Coordinates of C-alpha atoms in Angstrom, one line a residue:
M6 CA 127.1 107.4 82.6
Q7 CA 128.4 107.2 86.0
V8 CA 129.5 111.1 87.1
R9 CA 125.2 112.2 85.4
F10 CA 123.4 109.6 87.8
L11 CA 125.3 111.0 90.5
V12 CA 124.5 114.4 90.4
W13 CA 121.4 113.6 89.0
R14 CA 121.0 111.5 93.4
L15 CA 122.8 114.8 94.4
F16 CA 119.9 116.9 92.2
M17 CA 117.3 114.4 94.0
S18 CA 119.0 114.3 97.7
A19 CA 118.7 117.9 97.5
V20 CA 114.8 118.4 96.3
I21 CA 113.7 115.9 99.1
A22 CA 115.7 117.5 101.5
A23 CA 114.1 120.7 100.7
V24 CA 110.2 119.0 99.5
A25 CA 110.9 116.9 103.8
A26 CA 111.9 120.4 105.6
P27 CA 108.9 121.8 108.2
S28 CA 107.4 124.7 106.6
P29 CA 108.0 127.8 108.5
V30 CA 105.8 128.3 112.0
S31 CA 103.0 131.4 111.3
A32 CA 103.4 134.4 113.9
Q33 CA 100.2 133.4 115.1
Q34 CA 101.2 129.8 115.4
Q35 CA 104.1 130.7 117.6
Q36 CA 102.6 133.6 119.4
Q37 CA 100.9 131.7 122.1
Q38 CA 97.7 133.4 124.0
Q39 CA 99.1 134.7 127.0
K40 CA 96.5 135.0 129.9
T41 CA 97.5 138.1 131.6
V42 CA 94.2 138.5 132.9
P43 CA 94.3 135.6 136.7
S44 CA 92.4 133.2 136.7
L45 CA 89.3 132.8 139.6
E46 CA 91.7 131.0 141.4
Q47 CA 94.6 133.4 141.1
R48 CA 92.1 136.2 142.8
A49 CA 90.4 133.9 145.4
Q50 CA 91.3 135.1 149.3
G51 CA 89.9 133.1 152.1
G52 CA 87.3 131.4 149.9
Q53 CA 86.2 134.4 147.8
V54 CA 86.1 136.2 145.0
R55 CA 85.7 139.8 145.0
L56 CA 84.5 140.9 140.9
S57 CA 83.5 144.3 139.5
L58 CA 81.7 144.1 136.3
D59 CA 84.5 144.7 134.0
E60 CA 86.5 141.9 135.8
V61 CA 83.9 139.4 135.3
I62 CA 84.2 140.8 131.1
A63 CA 87.6 140.8 131.6
L64 CA 87.5 137.0 132.7
A65 CA 85.6 135.6 129.9
L66 CA 87.2 137.1 127.2
A67 CA 90.7 135.4 129.1
H68 CA 89.8 132.4 130.0
N69 CA 86.0 131.5 128.4
L70 CA 85.7 128.3 125.7
D71 CA 83.8 129.8 123.7
V72 CA 85.9 132.7 122.5
E73 CA 89.0 130.4 122.7
L74 CA 87.1 128.1 120.4
Q75 CA 86.9 131.0 118.3
R76 CA 90.2 132.0 118.3
L77 CA 91.5 129.2 116.5
A78 CA 89.2 130.0 113.3
P79 CA 91.2 132.6 111.8
Q80 CA 94.8 130.1 111.6
L81 CA 92.0 127.8 109.9
A82 CA 91.3 130.7 107.6
D83 CA 94.7 131.2 107.9
T84 CA 95.8 127.7 105.5
D85 CA 93.0 128.2 102.9
V86 CA 94.9 131.2 102.2
T87 CA 97.8 129.5 101.9
R88 CA 96.3 127.1 99.8
A89 CA 94.4 129.1 97.5
R90 CA 97.8 131.2 96.7
A91 CA 98.8 127.2 95.4
G92 CA 95.7 127.2 92.7
S93 CA 93.8 124.1 95.6
A94 CA 90.0 125.1 96.0
P95 CA 90.0 126.1 99.7
R96 CA 88.5 123.7 101.8
G97 CA 86.6 125.8 104.1
V98 CA 85.8 127.5 108.2
P99 CA 83.2 126.4 110.0
F100 CA 81.8 128.5 112.3
A101 CA 79.6 128.1 115.0
V102 CA 78.6 131.8 117.8
R103 CA 77.3 130.6 120.3
E104 CA 75.1 132.3 123.3
G105 CA 75.6 132.0 127.0
P106 CA 74.0 130.1 129.2
R107 CA 70.8 130.5 130.6
S108 CA 70.2 131.9 133.8
V109 CA 68.4 130.4 136.4
S110 CA 66.2 133.8 137.8
G111 CA 63.8 132.6 135.2
T112 CA 63.1 135.9 135.1
P113 CA 63.3 138.1 131.0
D114 CA 65.7 138.9 129.5
L115 CA 65.2 141.9 128.0
L116 CA 69.6 141.9 126.3
F117 CA 67.9 140.3 123.6
P118 CA 64.6 141.5 123.2
S119 CA 63.9 140.6 119.5
V120 CA 64.9 137.4 119.3
G121 CA 64.5 136.6 123.9
L122 CA 67.8 134.9 123.0
G123 CA 69.7 134.6 126.4
A124 CA 69.7 130.2 126.2
D125 CA 72.7 128.4 126.1
V126 CA 71.9 128.0 122.1
T127 CA 75.0 127.9 118.6
L128 CA 74.6 129.8 115.7
A129 CA 76.2 128.1 112.8
I130 CA 77.3 131.1 110.0
G131 CA 78.3 129.1 106.4
T132 CA 80.9 130.1 105.0
V133 CA 80.9 129.7 100.6
T134 CA 83.9 127.3 99.7
S135 CA 84.3 125.9 96.4
G136 CA 81.9 127.3 93.1
G137 CA 81.5 125.8 89.5
G138 CA 84.9 126.8 86.6
R139 CA 87.4 125.2 85.6
L140 CA 90.3 125.0 88.8
P141 CA 93.3 127.2 88.4
P142 CA 96.8 126.0 87.6
A143 CA 98.8 124.8 90.3
Q144 CA 100.7 128.3 91.3
D145 CA 103.6 126.4 93.4
P146 CA 106.3 125.2 91.2
V147 CA 107.1 121.5 91.1
I148 CA 109.8 119.4 90.5
L149 CA 109.5 116.2 88.8
A150 CA 112.2 113.5 88.3
G151 CA 112.0 110.5 86.8
L152 CA 115.2 107.0 87.0
R153 CA 114.4 104.0 85.4
R154 CA 116.3 101.2 84.0
T155 CA 115.0 98.9 81.1
E156 CA 115.7 94.9 79.5
V157 CA 113.7 94.5 76.2
H158 CA 113.6 90.9 74.1
Q159 CA 111.5 91.2 71.5
P160 CA 111.4 88.4 68.5
Q161 CA 112.2 89.7 65.0
P162 CA 110.1 87.6 62.1
N163 CA 112.5 89.6 59.7
S164 CA 116.4 88.9 61.7
F165 CA 117.6 91.1 58.3
A166 CA 116.3 94.4 60.0
A167 CA 118.4 93.9 62.6
G168 CA 120.6 91.5 62.0
T169 CA 118.9 89.0 64.9
S170 CA 116.1 87.1 65.3
D171 CA 116.4 87.9 69.4
L172 CA 116.7 91.3 69.9
V173 CA 117.9 92.8 73.0
T174 CA 117.9 96.4 73.6
K175 CA 118.8 97.3 78.1
T176 CA 118.2 101.1 78.2
S177 CA 118.9 103.0 81.4
A178 CA 117.4 106.9 81.6
M179 CA 116.1 109.7 83.5
S180 CA 114.1 112.5 83.3
V181 CA 114.3 115.9 85.0
G182 CA 110.9 118.6 85.1
F183 CA 109.9 121.9 86.2
Q184 CA 106.5 122.9 86.4
Q185 CA 104.9 126.4 87.2
G186 CA 101.0 128.1 86.3
F187 CA 100.8 131.3 86.5
M188 CA 97.2 134.0 87.0
W189 CA 96.4 134.3 83.9
G190 CA 95.9 131.0 83.4
G191 CA 99.0 129.8 81.2
E192 CA 101.2 126.0 82.4
L193 CA 105.0 126.1 81.7
T194 CA 106.8 122.6 81.6
V195 CA 110.8 122.3 81.3
S196 CA 111.6 119.0 81.3
F197 CA 115.3 117.5 80.2
D198 CA 114.9 113.6 79.0
T199 CA 118.2 111.4 78.5
S200 CA 118.7 107.8 78.4
D201 CA 121.8 105.4 77.5
T202 CA 120.8 102.3 74.8
H203 CA 122.8 99.2 74.5
T204 CA 121.9 97.0 71.6
N205 CA 122.7 94.2 69.8
N206 CA 120.4 95.4 66.4
R207 CA 123.7 95.3 63.8
R208 CA 122.4 97.4 61.1
Y209 CA 122.7 100.4 63.8
D210 CA 125.4 102.6 63.6
L211 CA 125.6 104.0 66.8
N212 CA 126.2 101.1 69.6
P213 CA 125.7 102.1 72.0
F214 CA 124.2 105.4 72.5
T215 CA 123.0 108.4 75.1
A216 CA 119.6 110.7 73.3
S217 CA 118.2 114.2 75.0
S218 CA 116.4 116.2 74.8
L219 CA 116.2 119.9 76.0
S220 CA 112.1 121.0 75.7
L221 CA 110.0 124.3 77.4
T222 CA 106.4 124.4 76.4
F223 CA 103.5 126.6 77.9
V224 CA 100.1 126.3 77.1
Q225 CA 98.0 129.4 77.5
P226 CA 93.7 128.6 77.2
L227 CA 92.2 131.3 75.3
L228 CA 88.3 131.5 76.3
R229 CA 88.1 128.9 79.4
G230 CA 90.4 129.6 82.2
F231 CA 91.8 132.8 80.8
G232 CA 92.5 135.5 83.1
P233 CA 93.3 136.2 86.7
A234 CA 89.5 136.9 87.6
V235 CA 88.7 133.5 87.2
N236 CA 92.5 132.0 88.4
T237 CA 92.9 134.1 91.0
R238 CA 89.2 134.0 92.6
F239 CA 89.8 131.4 95.6
V240 CA 92.9 133.7 97.0
R241 CA 90.8 136.3 96.9
L242 CA 87.4 133.8 98.7
A243 CA 90.1 133.0 100.7
R244 CA 91.4 136.3 102.2
N245 CA 87.7 137.1 102.0
T246 CA 86.9 134.1 104.4
R247 CA 89.7 135.4 106.1
G248 CA 87.9 138.3 106.9
V249 CA 84.6 136.6 108.3
S250 CA 87.2 134.7 110.8
D251 CA 87.7 137.9 112.0
L252 CA 84.4 139.1 112.2
V253 CA 82.5 135.5 113.6
F254 CA 85.4 135.9 116.5
E255 CA 85.0 140.0 117.0
Q256 CA 80.6 138.5 117.0
Q257 CA 81.6 135.7 119.9
V258 CA 83.8 138.6 121.6
V259 CA 80.0 140.5 121.4
T260 CA 78.5 137.7 122.9
T261 CA 79.8 136.6 125.3
V262 CA 80.5 140.6 126.7
A263 CA 77.0 140.8 127.0
S264 CA 76.5 137.1 127.9
A265 CA 79.1 137.7 130.6
V266 CA 76.5 141.3 131.6
R267 CA 73.4 139.5 132.2
L268 CA 75.2 136.9 133.9
Y269 CA 76.7 139.1 136.0
W270 CA 73.1 141.4 136.7
D271 CA 72.0 138.2 137.5
L272 CA 73.4 137.4 140.6
V273 CA 73.6 140.9 141.5
S274 CA 69.8 140.8 141.3
L275 CA 69.5 137.3 142.8
N276 CA 72.3 138.0 146.3
E277 CA 70.0 141.6 146.9
D278 CA 67.2 139.7 147.2
V279 CA 68.8 137.3 149.5
I280 CA 68.4 140.3 151.6
V281 CA 65.7 141.1 150.9
R282 CA 64.6 138.1 152.0
K283 CA 66.4 138.0 155.2
Q284 CA 65.2 141.9 156.0
A285 CA 61.7 139.9 155.3
L286 CA 62.8 137.3 158.3
E287 CA 63.7 139.6 160.6
R288 CA 60.0 141.6 160.2
A289 CA 59.0 138.5 160.8
E290 CA 60.4 137.9 163.6
R291 CA 59.8 140.7 165.2
L292 CA 56.9 140.8 164.5
L293 CA 56.9 136.9 166.0
A294 CA 58.6 138.2 169.3
D295 CA 56.1 141.3 169.7
T296 CA 52.6 139.3 169.3
E297 CA 53.5 136.6 172.3
A298 CA 54.3 139.7 174.8
H299 CA 51.0 140.6 173.6
A300 CA 49.8 137.5 174.3
Q301 CA 51.3 136.3 176.9
V302 CA 49.6 139.8 178.6
G303 CA 46.8 138.6 177.0
T304 CA 46.3 141.3 174.3
R305 CA 46.7 139.4 171.8
A306 CA 45.0 136.7 170.5
A307 CA 46.7 132.6 170.7
I308 CA 45.6 132.7 166.8
D309 CA 47.8 135.6 165.8
V310 CA 50.5 133.8 167.1
V311 CA 50.0 131.3 165.8
R312 CA 49.7 133.3 161.9
A313 CA 53.5 135.2 163.1
R314 CA 55.1 131.8 163.4
A315 CA 53.8 130.6 160.3
E316 CA 54.9 134.0 158.6
V317 CA 58.5 132.8 160.2
A318 CA 58.7 130.2 158.4
R319 CA 57.1 131.2 155.5
G320 CA 60.2 133.6 155.4
R321 CA 62.9 131.3 156.1
R322 CA 61.0 129.1 153.3
D323 CA 61.4 131.6 150.1
L324 CA 64.7 132.5 152.3
I325 CA 66.1 129.4 151.4
G326 CA 64.4 128.9 148.6
S327 CA 66.2 132.8 147.0
E328 CA 69.8 131.5 148.4
G329 CA 69.5 128.6 146.6
L330 CA 68.8 129.9 143.2
A331 CA 71.8 132.4 143.9
R332 CA 74.0 129.4 144.9
Q333 CA 73.0 128.1 141.7
Q334 CA 73.6 131.8 139.4
E335 CA 76.6 131.4 141.1
I336 CA 77.7 128.3 139.9
V337 CA 76.3 129.4 136.0
L338 CA 79.0 132.8 136.5
K339 CA 82.1 130.6 137.7
D340 CA 81.1 128.1 134.9
Y341 CA 81.2 130.5 132.2
L342 CA 84.2 132.5 133.4
T343 CA 86.9 129.2 133.8
S344 CA 88.0 127.1 131.3
D345 CA 87.9 124.4 134.2
T346 CA 84.9 122.6 134.6
V347 CA 83.3 123.9 138.3
G348 CA 83.7 120.5 139.6
A349 CA 87.0 121.2 140.2
P350 CA 88.3 120.9 143.8
Q351 CA 90.2 125.1 143.7
L352 CA 86.4 125.5 142.4
R353 CA 83.9 123.7 143.6
T354 CA 84.0 125.7 147.0
L355 CA 84.8 129.2 145.0
R356 CA 82.3 131.7 146.1
L357 CA 81.4 135.1 143.9
V358 CA 80.8 138.0 145.4
P359 CA 79.6 140.7 142.9
S360 CA 81.3 144.4 144.0
D361 CA 79.5 146.3 141.9
P362 CA 75.4 147.9 142.9
L363 CA 72.8 147.4 140.4
P364 CA 72.3 150.8 138.5
A365 CA 70.6 153.6 141.4
D366 CA 69.9 156.5 138.6
V367 CA 67.9 155.2 135.3
G368 CA 68.8 157.6 132.2
D369 CA 66.7 158.9 129.3
V370 CA 65.8 156.7 126.6
P371 CA 67.6 156.9 123.3
S372 CA 65.3 158.3 120.5
T373 CA 67.5 158.9 117.4
A374 CA 66.5 154.9 116.8
D375 CA 68.3 156.0 112.9
F376 CA 71.4 157.1 113.9
L377 CA 71.4 154.0 116.4
A378 CA 71.0 151.7 113.1
E379 CA 73.1 153.8 111.2
H380 CA 76.1 153.0 113.8
A381 CA 75.1 149.5 113.6
F382 CA 75.0 149.3 110.2
K383 CA 79.2 150.2 110.3
S384 CA 79.7 148.1 113.3
R385 CA 78.0 144.7 113.0
P386 CA 80.6 141.6 112.5
D387 CA 77.3 139.9 111.6
L388 CA 76.4 142.3 109.1
A389 CA 80.4 142.7 108.0
Q390 CA 80.2 138.6 107.5
A391 CA 76.8 138.9 105.3
R392 CA 78.4 141.2 103.0
L393 CA 81.0 139.1 102.4
Q394 CA 79.7 136.2 101.4
A395 CA 77.4 137.8 99.1
E396 CA 81.0 139.5 97.2
N397 CA 82.1 135.7 97.7
T398 CA 79.3 134.3 95.7
R399 CA 80.2 137.4 92.8
I400 CA 83.4 136.3 93.2
L401 CA 82.5 132.1 92.2
L402 CA 80.2 134.1 89.5
A403 CA 83.5 134.3 87.4
G404 CA 84.0 130.8 87.4
S405 CA 81.3 129.6 87.0
R406 CA 80.1 132.0 84.0
N407 CA 83.4 131.3 82.7
A408 CA 83.2 127.8 82.6
R409 CA 80.5 128.2 80.2
L410 CA 82.5 129.0 77.0
P411 CA 84.4 126.6 75.0
A412 CA 87.9 125.9 75.3
L413 CA 90.9 126.9 73.6
D414 CA 94.2 126.3 74.2
A415 CA 98.2 127.9 72.6
I416 CA 100.1 125.8 72.4
A417 CA 103.8 126.6 71.7
T418 CA 106.6 124.3 72.3
A419 CA 110.4 123.8 71.6
R420 CA 112.5 121.1 72.3
S421 CA 116.5 120.8 71.3
N422 CA 117.8 117.1 70.5
G423 CA 120.9 115.6 71.1
L424 CA 122.2 111.9 69.9
A425 CA 126.0 110.9 70.3
G426 CA 127.7 107.3 70.8
T427 CA 130.4 105.0 69.9
I428 CA 130.3 103.0 66.2
N429 CA 128.8 100.0 66.3
P430 CA 130.6 96.9 67.0
L431 CA 128.5 94.6 65.8
T432 CA 128.6 93.9 62.0
V433 CA 127.1 91.8 60.3
A434 CA 129.1 89.6 57.6
G435 CA 129.5 91.6 54.2
A436 CA 127.8 94.2 55.5
T437 CA 128.6 97.7 54.4
P438 CA 130.7 99.1 57.0
H439 CA 128.9 101.8 59.0
T440 CA 129.7 105.3 58.6
A441 CA 127.9 107.4 61.0
V442 CA 127.9 111.3 61.1
P443 CA 131.3 112.5 62.7
D444 CA 129.4 114.3 65.2
L445 CA 127.4 112.6 66.7
L446 CA 130.3 110.0 67.7
G447 CA 131.1 111.1 71.4
G448 CA 129.6 110.7 75.1
F449 CA 127.4 112.6 77.0
G450 CA 129.7 115.8 76.8
S451 CA 128.5 115.5 72.7
V452 CA 125.2 115.6 73.4
S453 CA 125.2 118.8 75.8
E454 CA 127.0 120.8 73.2
Q455 CA 124.2 119.9 70.6
L456 CA 121.5 120.8 72.9
A457 CA 123.5 123.7 73.5
S458 CA 123.7 125.1 69.6
R459 CA 120.6 123.7 69.3
S460 CA 122.1 121.3 66.1
F461 CA 118.3 118.9 65.9
P462 CA 115.6 121.4 67.2
D463 CA 112.1 121.1 67.6
V464 CA 108.9 123.5 67.3
V465 CA 105.7 123.1 67.4
V466 CA 103.1 125.9 68.1
G467 CA 99.2 125.3 68.1
L468 CA 95.9 125.6 69.1
Q469 CA 93.8 123.3 70.4
M470 CA 89.6 123.7 70.8
T471 CA 87.2 121.8 72.4
I472 CA 83.8 122.8 71.7
P473 CA 80.9 121.2 74.3
L474 CA 77.4 121.4 72.1
R475 CA 76.0 121.2 75.6
N476 CA 77.6 121.8 78.3
R477 CA 74.7 121.4 80.5
A478 CA 76.8 121.1 83.8
A479 CA 78.5 124.2 83.3
Q480 CA 75.2 126.1 82.7
A481 CA 73.5 124.5 85.7
D482 CA 76.5 126.0 87.8
Y483 CA 76.0 129.1 86.7
A484 CA 72.4 129.1 87.7
R485 CA 73.0 128.2 90.6
D486 CA 76.0 130.0 91.5
Q487 CA 73.1 133.0 90.6
I488 CA 70.9 131.8 92.9
V489 CA 73.6 131.5 96.2
A490 CA 74.7 135.6 95.3
R491 CA 70.9 136.5 95.0
Q492 CA 70.4 134.4 98.6
Q493 CA 73.2 136.1 99.8
E494 CA 71.8 139.6 98.7
L495 CA 68.8 138.6 100.6
R496 CA 70.1 137.7 103.9
V497 CA 72.1 140.8 103.6
R498 CA 68.3 142.5 103.3
Q499 CA 67.4 140.5 106.3
I500 CA 69.9 141.1 108.5
E501 CA 69.8 145.5 107.5
K502 CA 66.0 144.6 108.7
Q503 CA 66.4 142.5 111.6
I504 CA 68.6 145.1 113.1
R505 CA 66.8 147.8 112.4
V506 CA 63.8 145.5 114.9
E507 CA 67.0 144.6 117.5
I508 CA 67.3 148.7 118.5
E509 CA 63.7 149.4 118.4
S510 CA 62.9 146.4 120.4
A511 CA 65.7 147.1 122.9
L512 CA 64.7 150.8 122.9
V513 CA 61.6 149.5 124.0
A514 CA 63.0 147.1 126.5
L515 CA 64.8 149.9 127.7
E516 CA 62.0 152.4 128.2
Q517 CA 59.5 149.7 129.6
A518 CA 62.4 148.7 132.0
R519 CA 62.8 152.3 133.2
G520 CA 59.7 152.6 134.1
S521 CA 59.5 149.9 135.9
V522 CA 62.2 151.1 138.1
E523 CA 60.3 154.4 138.7
A524 CA 57.7 152.3 138.9
A525 CA 58.6 149.8 141.0
R526 CA 60.5 152.7 143.6
Q527 CA 57.1 154.5 144.0
E528 CA 55.5 151.0 144.7
R529 CA 57.9 149.6 147.2
E530 CA 57.9 153.4 149.3
Y531 CA 54.2 153.6 149.5
Q532 CA 54.5 150.4 150.9
A533 CA 56.7 151.2 153.0
L534 CA 54.3 153.8 154.6
A535 CA 51.6 151.7 154.3
L536 CA 53.4 149.1 156.6
A537 CA 54.6 152.0 158.6
A538 CA 51.0 153.1 159.6
E539 CA 49.9 149.9 159.9
M540 CA 52.0 149.0 163.2
D541 CA 50.8 152.2 164.7
R542 CA 47.9 150.5 163.9
L543 CA 48.6 147.5 165.2
D544 CA 50.2 149.3 168.6
V545 CA 47.4 150.7 169.4
G546 CA 45.1 148.1 169.0
A547 CA 43.3 149.2 165.8
S548 CA 44.1 146.6 163.6
T549 CA 45.5 142.8 163.1
T550 CA 48.4 140.5 163.4
Y551 CA 47.3 139.4 159.8
L552 CA 46.5 142.6 158.4
V553 CA 50.6 143.8 159.4
I554 CA 51.9 139.9 158.2
Q555 CA 50.2 140.8 154.9
Y556 CA 51.3 144.7 154.4
Q557 CA 55.3 142.7 155.9
R558 CA 54.1 140.1 152.2
D559 CA 53.7 143.6 149.8
V560 CA 56.1 145.4 151.1
A561 CA 58.5 142.4 150.2
Q562 CA 57.4 141.5 146.8
A563 CA 58.0 145.3 146.6
R564 CA 61.4 145.5 146.9
S565 CA 61.7 142.2 145.4
A566 CA 60.1 143.8 142.3
E567 CA 62.7 146.7 142.8
V568 CA 65.5 144.8 142.6
A569 CA 64.2 143.2 139.3
A570 CA 63.5 146.5 137.7
L571 CA 67.3 147.6 138.3
A572 CA 68.5 144.2 137.0
A573 CA 66.3 144.9 133.7
Y574 CA 67.4 147.9 133.5
A575 CA 70.9 147.9 133.3
K576 CA 70.4 144.6 131.1
A577 CA 69.2 146.1 128.5
R578 CA 71.3 149.2 129.0
A579 CA 73.6 146.6 127.2
G580 CA 71.0 145.3 124.8
V581 CA 70.6 148.1 123.0
A582 CA 74.1 148.2 123.1
R583 CA 74.9 145.4 121.5
A584 CA 71.4 145.8 119.2
S585 CA 73.6 149.0 118.4
G586 CA 77.2 148.0 118.0
Q587 CA 78.9 149.7 120.7
L588 CA 79.0 147.3 123.3
L589 CA 82.5 146.7 122.4
D590 CA 83.1 150.8 122.7
T591 CA 80.7 150.7 125.4
F592 CA 83.4 148.6 127.7
A593 CA 86.2 150.0 126.0
I594 CA 87.2 145.9 124.1
S595 CA 89.1 146.1 120.5
T596 CA 89.6 143.1 118.8
D597 CA 91.0 144.7 116.1
R598 CA 89.4 142.8 113.1
R599 CA 92.7 140.7 113.0
G600 CA 92.2 137.8 115.3
A601 CA 91.7 139.8 118.8
R602 CA 95.4 138.2 120.1

């Protein structure tokens, strides 16, 4: 007995050590995201950071918290894959794609023409995590073990049966078992039970005695819960969700790149507008100086000096407002490119200086909308997500469909029993001496031989059926899952339609921006010619200071309109690339659709 319990204790220690040992850390958890892209603070020189558009995109992808947040989603999805392989239902992964912040310029945003985004909005993406049907058996093997000591006192109404009126039974028992589920729905249980019993029963042939059994039981569902299609559905669901997490990450990368492009060109245009305002102020100051000089010699009226001074004040006001917008846009972009807060000392005074100019040339507008849509259907991550979600609903539909069947289980049990002990020394006076079978005399060794030779076998084979008469819960689950599957199919069609709308709208926006650039350039050229002509007229006394001021305002407004049109064109080109699923290719960015490590 002591030997057996020592073996049991060693076995339990090994099991506890194996269960308590930390699970291997996944490669994704071991691999920290090494941010090889230098931060804004590291790039600073003399309180300034010169940035091209490509550098802004690299900074956003390396340091933006929206991207960093979505890097964790594939790791969460991996835990659901592990959980599903164990036979449990996935817990689900929350997904949310966050658009970038608004620009401060307030100009129409042509990067998101169809939905008017460009605001600080979040797109939540739900995932299907469960459904009707029987839960799969546990795929992870389970060790069962128990140890107990009992002492029972039973008063006897008839002392002849036990030879005493106070029957005392002391039992020391232990059990060890093993369970394993399979993808076909079956479950195997192997168990070993043994006990040592001491009693004061004078009628027993053996006392004390050892009783042991070694059994193997297999239960296989034949209808409800049968087959790998039902019992591996959570694994396939979790793997698809892992794919969705990669696609959501890719969608966040696309969104972040698009936002970085938008914020960058808006900053460039606002900085250009500051230059325009400075030039307008310089023209106004030159006009003021010239008017004051003519007023002193009497060739200009005093009211012309007043008007010129008012125009200088107006120019300063416009310049201050333009500089303020540029600084605000700089703060917005600075915040988007760092994981730190813009209020940090090392960022508060840091100035961003864009190095890429606005595009000087405008190209032709693509007319192959069908080709762009075909490319988008293959590469847009949001459409791929919807297709995987639709596949998930079809996978779960198999479980709820199977749940409508009756439960019919095949059960097979094989057990080997053993019993051994010593002759009971407690005999009733005058009773017939005990004549126990010699094969039952001995200890645990004799019991082990009986188990190995199957001296006392049990065999059980049977069927067990449960037939629900109405089964309304399963019927409701199946109907619900059918509706959800239909919803997901419609969602795929919705996104396909929306993609075509976005492409058409993006092309219209690009054509509009291109036309606006050409018109703004012509306006600026003609306004400059008109201003020059009016200045010549003023020099010969054929015009007035008031008219020259109006022409100067028109020139400044035309130049500002040209700058805004160029920025809109640059963003509209990115809008077409985004709508057609080519934005990442445009900037040579690869996510590999496996978490973009």
